[in-house]
Amino acid sequence: MVKLKSNDDKEFEVEEAAVIQSEMIKNMIEDGCATSVIPLPNIDSKTLIKVIEYLNKHINMGKAAETGEEDDLKEFDEQFVNMGWEELFDVIMAANYLNIHELMELCCQSAADRLKNKSVRAVREMLKITNDLTEEEEQEIINDAPWAFEGPEIDDTVN
Amino acid sequence: MEHSILKIPTLPLELIIEILSRLPVKSLLKFTCVSKSWLDLISSPEFIKSQLELSANNKYNTHQRLKLYYRNEYSFRSLRSLLYEPDKEEASDSNYPIKKLKSSSYSMGSVNGLICLVDESDDLYLWNQSIRKYRKLPNSRTNTMMLISHSVYSFGYDKFHDNYCWVMGLCPFLCG
């Protein structure tokens, strides 16, 4: 068992087989730096619980294909990313810090899927981006590929 | 390159790139309008390459397109829809360049979504279907060469030099 500590001082015990899906922790264990508690100063307990839930479900990923659990795992993944926008960001940051490739892939794809049909205005709001293009510059971009700004799928809601 | 993205308190630039490179081309074109830094980022060759790589390796084939040719016109269907929703109609106006030129043409080949076309008068066009743009290519073939030979073309990608190239072969008419 490996002990992880969130930045709000909560400790969690995780099986080594699960936790080594994190390249960062795997390296720490291999280097003998994981003898006691591993502090994770960038991750709060709420996010760490989500990450551990993912790691536990994804233990022995390779075996899933053999035992026919692939669909089960796919369903879990779909449910897993069904979270708030901010929460998804926290998990992406944690996955990036812990270097968990599959989790990163899953969450970034989910973020991309959510942004895909959003209007420009909605994206600016969702990612807190200030528009620094002039009206003329903006019009020029739209005129260059007007079809990209049209379509029934375009969604102006922020969520 | 200055990035105003860095001002976002929640997500660093590298993660923004991770997310954006998973978007389809239409969304990316739309999002060049988000801010100056997004415009710079999305238009940069490095970003374009990484987006292409990711979409080509997408395990669900969501970005793969099949080129269909019927009555001198090309149309496109996503591989995913052909595999899983074969009855679903898919309309796409892909701004087929030769339609405007009113001349029949054939495709010399396609690489990474770029299609190289040659029309009846041996003019060459490079067509990027996903951004619906095309460009006429300079043709080095001279009038004399056109009179005495028939030409065959091919289009390819040189991975080593990261360059696209077309090759022209000349077959003299005399040789049959």
Coordinates of C-alpha atoms in Angstrom, one line a residue:
Chain A
M1 CA 0.0 0.0 0.0
V2 CA 1.1 3.5 -0.8
K3 CA 0.0 6.6 1.3
L4 CA -0.9 9.8 -0.5
K5 CA -1.5 13.1 1.2
S6 CA -3.6 15.9 -0.3
N7 CA -2.9 19.6 0.2
D8 CA -5.6 19.8 2.8
D9 CA -3.8 17.2 4.9
K10 CA -5.9 14.2 4.2
E11 CA -4.2 10.8 3.8
F12 CA -5.3 8.1 1.4
E13 CA -4.1 4.5 1.1
V14 CA -3.9 3.2 -2.4
E15 CA -2.7 -0.2 -3.7
E16 CA 0.6 0.0 -5.4
A17 CA -0.7 -1.8 -8.5
A18 CA -3.2 1.1 -8.8
V19 CA -1.0 4.0 -8.0
I20 CA 1.8 3.1 -10.4
Q21 CA -0.4 4.1 -13.2
S22 CA 0.9 7.5 -12.2
E23 CA 4.4 7.8 -13.9
M24 CA 5.4 10.3 -11.3
I25 CA 4.7 8.0 -8.3
K26 CA 6.0 5.0 -10.2
N27 CA 9.3 6.7 -10.5
M28 CA 9.3 7.7 -6.9
I29 CA 8.7 4.1 -5.8
E30 CA 11.4 2.9 -8.1
D31 CA 13.8 5.4 -6.7
G32 CA 12.9 4.4 -3.2
C33 CA 11.4 7.8 -2.4
A34 CA 8.0 6.5 -1.4
T35 CA 8.8 4.9 1.9
S36 CA 6.4 7.0 3.9
V37 CA 3.6 9.4 2.9
I38 CA 3.8 11.0 -0.5
P39 CA 2.7 14.6 -0.2
L40 CA 0.8 16.0 -3.2
P41 CA 0.8 19.8 -2.6
N42 CA -1.0 20.6 -5.9
I43 CA -4.0 18.3 -5.3
D44 CA -6.9 18.8 -2.9
S45 CA -8.7 15.9 -1.3
K46 CA -11.9 16.2 -3.4
T47 CA -9.8 15.8 -6.6
L48 CA -7.6 13.2 -5.2
I49 CA -10.6 11.0 -4.3
K50 CA -11.7 11.2 -7.9
V51 CA -8.3 10.3 -9.2
I52 CA -8.0 7.3 -6.8
E53 CA -11.5 6.2 -7.9
Y54 CA -10.2 6.2 -11.5
L55 CA -6.9 4.4 -10.6
N56 CA -8.7 1.7 -8.6
K57 CA -11.1 1.0 -11.5
H58 CA -8.3 0.9 -14.0
I59 CA -6.0 -1.5 -12.2
N60 CA -4.7 -4.1 -14.7
M61 CA -6.1 -2.4 -17.7
G62 CA -4.5 -4.9 -20.0
K63 CA -6.6 -7.7 -18.4
A64 CA -9.9 -6.0 -19.1
A65 CA -9.7 -6.9 -22.8
E66 CA -9.1 -10.5 -21.9
T67 CA -11.9 -10.9 -19.4
G68 CA -14.4 -8.9 -21.5
E69 CA -14.6 -6.0 -19.0
E70 CA -13.8 -3.5 -21.7
D71 CA -17.4 -2.3 -22.0
D72 CA -17.7 -2.0 -18.3
L73 CA -14.6 0.2 -18.2
K74 CA -15.9 2.3 -21.1
E75 CA -19.1 2.9 -19.2
F76 CA -17.2 3.8 -16.1
D77 CA -15.1 6.3 -18.1
E78 CA -18.3 7.9 -19.5
Q79 CA -19.8 8.2 -16.0
F80 CA -16.5 9.4 -14.6
V81 CA -16.1 12.5 -16.8
N82 CA -19.7 13.4 -16.1
M83 CA -18.6 16.2 -13.8
G84 CA -18.7 20.0 -13.5
W85 CA -16.4 22.1 -15.8
E86 CA -14.3 23.3 -12.9
E87 CA -14.0 19.9 -11.4
L88 CA -12.9 18.5 -14.8
F89 CA -10.1 21.1 -14.8
D90 CA -8.9 20.1 -11.4
V91 CA -8.7 16.5 -12.5
I92 CA -6.9 17.4 -15.7
M93 CA -4.4 19.4 -13.6
A94 CA -3.9 16.5 -11.2
A95 CA -3.6 13.9 -14.0
N96 CA -1.0 16.1 -15.6
Y97 CA 1.0 16.6 -12.4
L98 CA 0.8 12.9 -11.5
N99 CA 1.5 12.0 -15.2
I100 CA -1.4 9.5 -15.6
H101 CA -1.5 9.3 -19.4
E102 CA -4.9 7.5 -19.8
L103 CA -6.7 9.8 -17.4
M104 CA -5.2 12.9 -19.1
E105 CA -6.4 11.5 -22.4
L106 CA -9.9 10.9 -21.1
C107 CA -10.4 14.2 -19.4
C108 CA -8.8 16.3 -22.2
Q109 CA -11.1 14.6 -24.8
S110 CA -14.1 15.3 -22.6
A111 CA -13.1 19.0 -22.3
A112 CA -12.7 19.1 -26.1
D113 CA -16.1 17.5 -26.6
R114 CA -17.7 20.1 -24.4
L115 CA -16.0 23.0 -26.2
K116 CA -16.5 21.6 -29.7
N117 CA -19.9 23.2 -30.5
K118 CA -19.6 26.2 -28.2
S119 CA -19.9 29.7 -29.6
V120 CA -16.8 32.0 -29.4
R121 CA -18.4 34.0 -26.7
A122 CA -19.2 30.9 -24.6
V123 CA -15.6 29.7 -24.9
R124 CA -14.2 33.0 -23.7
E125 CA -16.4 32.9 -20.7
M126 CA -15.7 29.2 -19.9
L127 CA -12.0 29.7 -20.0
K128 CA -11.9 33.2 -18.7
I129 CA -10.3 34.7 -21.8
T130 CA -10.4 38.4 -22.5
N131 CA -10.9 39.1 -26.2
D132 CA -8.0 41.3 -27.4
L133 CA -8.9 41.2 -31.1
T134 CA -10.4 44.4 -32.7
E135 CA -13.8 44.2 -34.3
E136 CA -12.1 44.4 -37.7
E137 CA -9.7 41.6 -37.0
E138 CA -12.5 39.4 -35.7
Q139 CA -14.6 40.2 -38.8
E140 CA -11.6 39.3 -41.0
I141 CA -11.3 35.9 -39.4
I142 CA -15.0 35.2 -39.8
N143 CA -15.0 36.3 -43.5
D144 CA -12.1 33.9 -44.1
A145 CA -14.2 30.9 -43.2
P146 CA -17.8 31.9 -42.5
W147 CA -19.0 28.3 -42.6
A148 CA -17.1 27.6 -39.4
F149 CA -19.3 30.1 -37.5
E150 CA -22.6 28.8 -38.8
G151 CA -24.6 25.7 -38.2
P152 CA -27.5 24.5 -36.0
E153 CA -25.0 22.9 -33.5
I154 CA -23.5 26.1 -32.3
D155 CA -24.2 26.4 -28.6
D156 CA -24.0 29.7 -26.8
T157 CA -24.6 28.4 -23.3
V158 CA -21.9 28.3 -20.6
N159 CA -21.6 25.1 -18.8
Chain B
M1 CA 5.1 34.4 -29.0
E2 CA 3.2 36.3 -26.3
H3 CA 0.4 34.3 -24.7
S4 CA -2.5 36.1 -23.0
I5 CA -3.7 32.5 -22.2
L6 CA -1.2 32.6 -19.3
K7 CA -3.4 35.0 -17.5
I8 CA -6.0 32.4 -17.1
P9 CA -5.8 31.5 -13.4
T10 CA -7.1 27.9 -13.8
L11 CA -5.5 26.3 -16.8
P12 CA -1.9 26.6 -18.0
L13 CA -1.0 26.9 -21.7
E14 CA 0.3 23.4 -22.1
L15 CA -3.1 22.0 -21.0
I16 CA -5.0 24.4 -23.2
I17 CA -3.0 23.0 -26.1
E18 CA -3.7 19.4 -25.0
I19 CA -7.4 20.1 -25.1
L20 CA -7.5 22.2 -28.3
S21 CA -5.5 19.7 -30.3
R22 CA -8.4 17.2 -29.7
L23 CA -10.9 19.5 -31.5
P24 CA -12.1 19.0 -35.0
V25 CA -11.0 21.6 -37.7
K26 CA -14.3 23.4 -37.8
S27 CA -14.2 24.2 -34.1
L28 CA -10.5 25.3 -34.4
L29 CA -11.3 27.7 -37.2
K30 CA -14.1 29.1 -35.1
F31 CA -11.9 29.5 -32.1
T32 CA -9.2 31.4 -33.9
C33 CA -11.6 34.2 -33.1
V34 CA -11.4 33.8 -29.3
S35 CA -8.3 35.9 -28.8
K36 CA -5.0 36.9 -30.4
S37 CA -3.0 34.2 -28.6
W38 CA -5.5 31.5 -29.6
L39 CA -5.3 32.8 -33.2
D40 CA -1.4 32.6 -33.1
L41 CA -1.5 29.2 -31.4
I42 CA -4.1 27.5 -33.6
S43 CA -2.4 28.9 -36.8
S44 CA 1.1 27.8 -35.7
P45 CA 2.6 24.9 -37.8
E46 CA 3.6 23.0 -34.5
F47 CA 0.0 23.0 -33.3
I48 CA -1.4 22.0 -36.7
K49 CA 1.0 19.1 -36.9
S50 CA 0.1 17.8 -33.4
Q51 CA -3.6 18.2 -34.1
L52 CA -3.2 16.2 -37.3
E53 CA -1.3 13.5 -35.6
L54 CA -3.9 13.1 -32.8
S55 CA -6.8 13.1 -35.2
A56 CA -5.1 10.6 -37.5
N57 CA -4.6 8.3 -34.6
N58 CA -8.0 8.8 -33.1
K59 CA -9.2 5.3 -32.1
Y60 CA -12.8 6.0 -32.9
N61 CA -12.0 7.3 -36.4
T62 CA -14.1 10.4 -35.8
H63 CA -12.0 12.6 -38.0
Q64 CA -11.3 10.1 -40.8
R65 CA -13.0 11.0 -44.1
L66 CA -13.6 8.8 -47.1
K67 CA -13.5 10.6 -50.4
L68 CA -16.2 9.5 -52.8
Y69 CA -16.2 10.4 -56.5
Y70 CA -19.3 10.5 -58.5
R71 CA -20.1 12.3 -61.7
N72 CA -17.1 14.5 -61.7
E73 CA -17.7 15.6 -58.1
Y74 CA -16.2 14.6 -54.8
S75 CA -18.1 14.2 -51.6
F76 CA -16.9 13.2 -48.2
R77 CA -18.2 10.9 -45.5
S78 CA -16.8 10.3 -42.2
L79 CA -15.5 6.8 -41.8
R80 CA -17.3 6.5 -38.4
S81 CA -20.6 7.3 -39.9
L82 CA -20.1 4.8 -42.7
L83 CA -19.1 2.1 -40.3
Y84 CA -21.7 2.7 -37.6
E85 CA -24.5 4.8 -39.2
P86 CA -24.5 3.8 -42.9
D87 CA -28.0 5.0 -43.5
K88 CA -27.5 8.4 -42.1
E89 CA -27.3 11.1 -44.8
E90 CA -24.4 13.5 -44.5
A91 CA -24.4 16.7 -46.3
S92 CA -21.2 18.5 -46.9
D93 CA -20.3 21.4 -49.0
S94 CA -16.6 21.0 -49.3
N95 CA -15.9 23.9 -51.7
Y96 CA -14.8 21.6 -54.4
P97 CA -12.4 23.8 -56.4
I98 CA -12.8 22.4 -59.8
K99 CA -16.6 22.9 -59.7
K100 CA -15.8 26.6 -60.0
L101 CA -13.5 26.0 -62.8
K102 CA -16.0 24.0 -64.8
S103 CA -13.7 21.3 -65.9
S104 CA -13.3 17.7 -65.1
S105 CA -10.3 16.7 -63.1
Y106 CA -8.8 13.7 -61.4
S107 CA -7.0 13.3 -58.1
M108 CA -3.3 12.7 -58.1
G109 CA -3.5 11.4 -54.6
S110 CA -4.1 12.6 -51.1
V111 CA -2.0 12.8 -48.0
N112 CA -3.0 14.0 -44.5
G113 CA -6.3 15.4 -45.8
L114 CA -4.6 17.3 -48.6
I115 CA -5.8 16.4 -52.1
C116 CA -3.8 17.2 -55.2
L117 CA -6.0 17.6 -58.3
V118 CA -5.1 18.1 -61.9
D119 CA -7.7 19.4 -64.4
E120 CA -8.0 19.0 -68.2
S121 CA -5.6 21.8 -69.0
D122 CA -3.0 20.2 -66.7
D123 CA -3.4 22.9 -64.0
L124 CA -2.6 21.6 -60.6
Y125 CA -4.5 22.4 -57.4
L126 CA -3.8 21.6 -53.8
W127 CA -7.0 21.3 -51.9
N128 CA -7.4 21.2 -48.2
Q129 CA -10.8 19.8 -47.8
S130 CA -11.1 20.2 -44.1
I131 CA -10.6 24.0 -44.2
R132 CA -12.3 24.2 -47.6
K133 CA -9.5 26.0 -49.3
Y134 CA -7.5 25.4 -52.4
R135 CA -4.5 26.8 -54.1
K136 CA -3.3 26.6 -57.7
L137 CA 0.2 25.2 -57.9
P138 CA 2.8 26.5 -60.3
N139 CA 3.3 24.0 -63.1
S140 CA 6.7 23.8 -64.6
R141 CA 5.5 22.1 -67.7
T142 CA 6.2 24.0 -70.8
N143 CA 4.0 24.2 -73.9
T144 CA 6.5 22.2 -76.0
M145 CA 6.4 19.4 -73.4
M146 CA 2.6 19.4 -73.6
L147 CA 2.7 19.0 -77.4
I148 CA 5.0 16.1 -77.4
S149 CA 4.1 14.2 -74.3
H150 CA 1.4 12.9 -72.0
S151 CA 2.0 13.5 -68.3
V152 CA 1.3 11.4 -65.3
Y153 CA 1.3 12.9 -61.8
S154 CA 1.7 11.7 -58.3
F155 CA 1.5 13.4 -55.0
G156 CA 3.2 12.5 -51.7
Y157 CA 4.6 13.5 -48.4
D158 CA 8.3 13.5 -47.6
K159 CA 8.4 12.6 -43.9
F160 CA 12.1 13.2 -43.5
H161 CA 12.0 16.8 -44.7
D162 CA 8.4 17.3 -43.6
N163 CA 7.4 18.5 -47.0
Y164 CA 4.7 17.7 -49.5
C165 CA 5.7 17.1 -53.1
W166 CA 4.3 16.2 -56.4
V167 CA 6.1 14.3 -59.2
M168 CA 5.4 14.6 -62.9
G169 CA 6.3 11.9 -65.3
L170 CA 6.4 12.5 -69.0
C171 CA 5.5 9.9 -71.5
P172 CA 6.3 10.9 -75.1
F173 CA 3.3 10.4 -77.4
L174 CA 5.6 8.6 -80.0
C175 CA 6.2 5.7 -77.6
G176 CA 2.5 5.1 -77.4

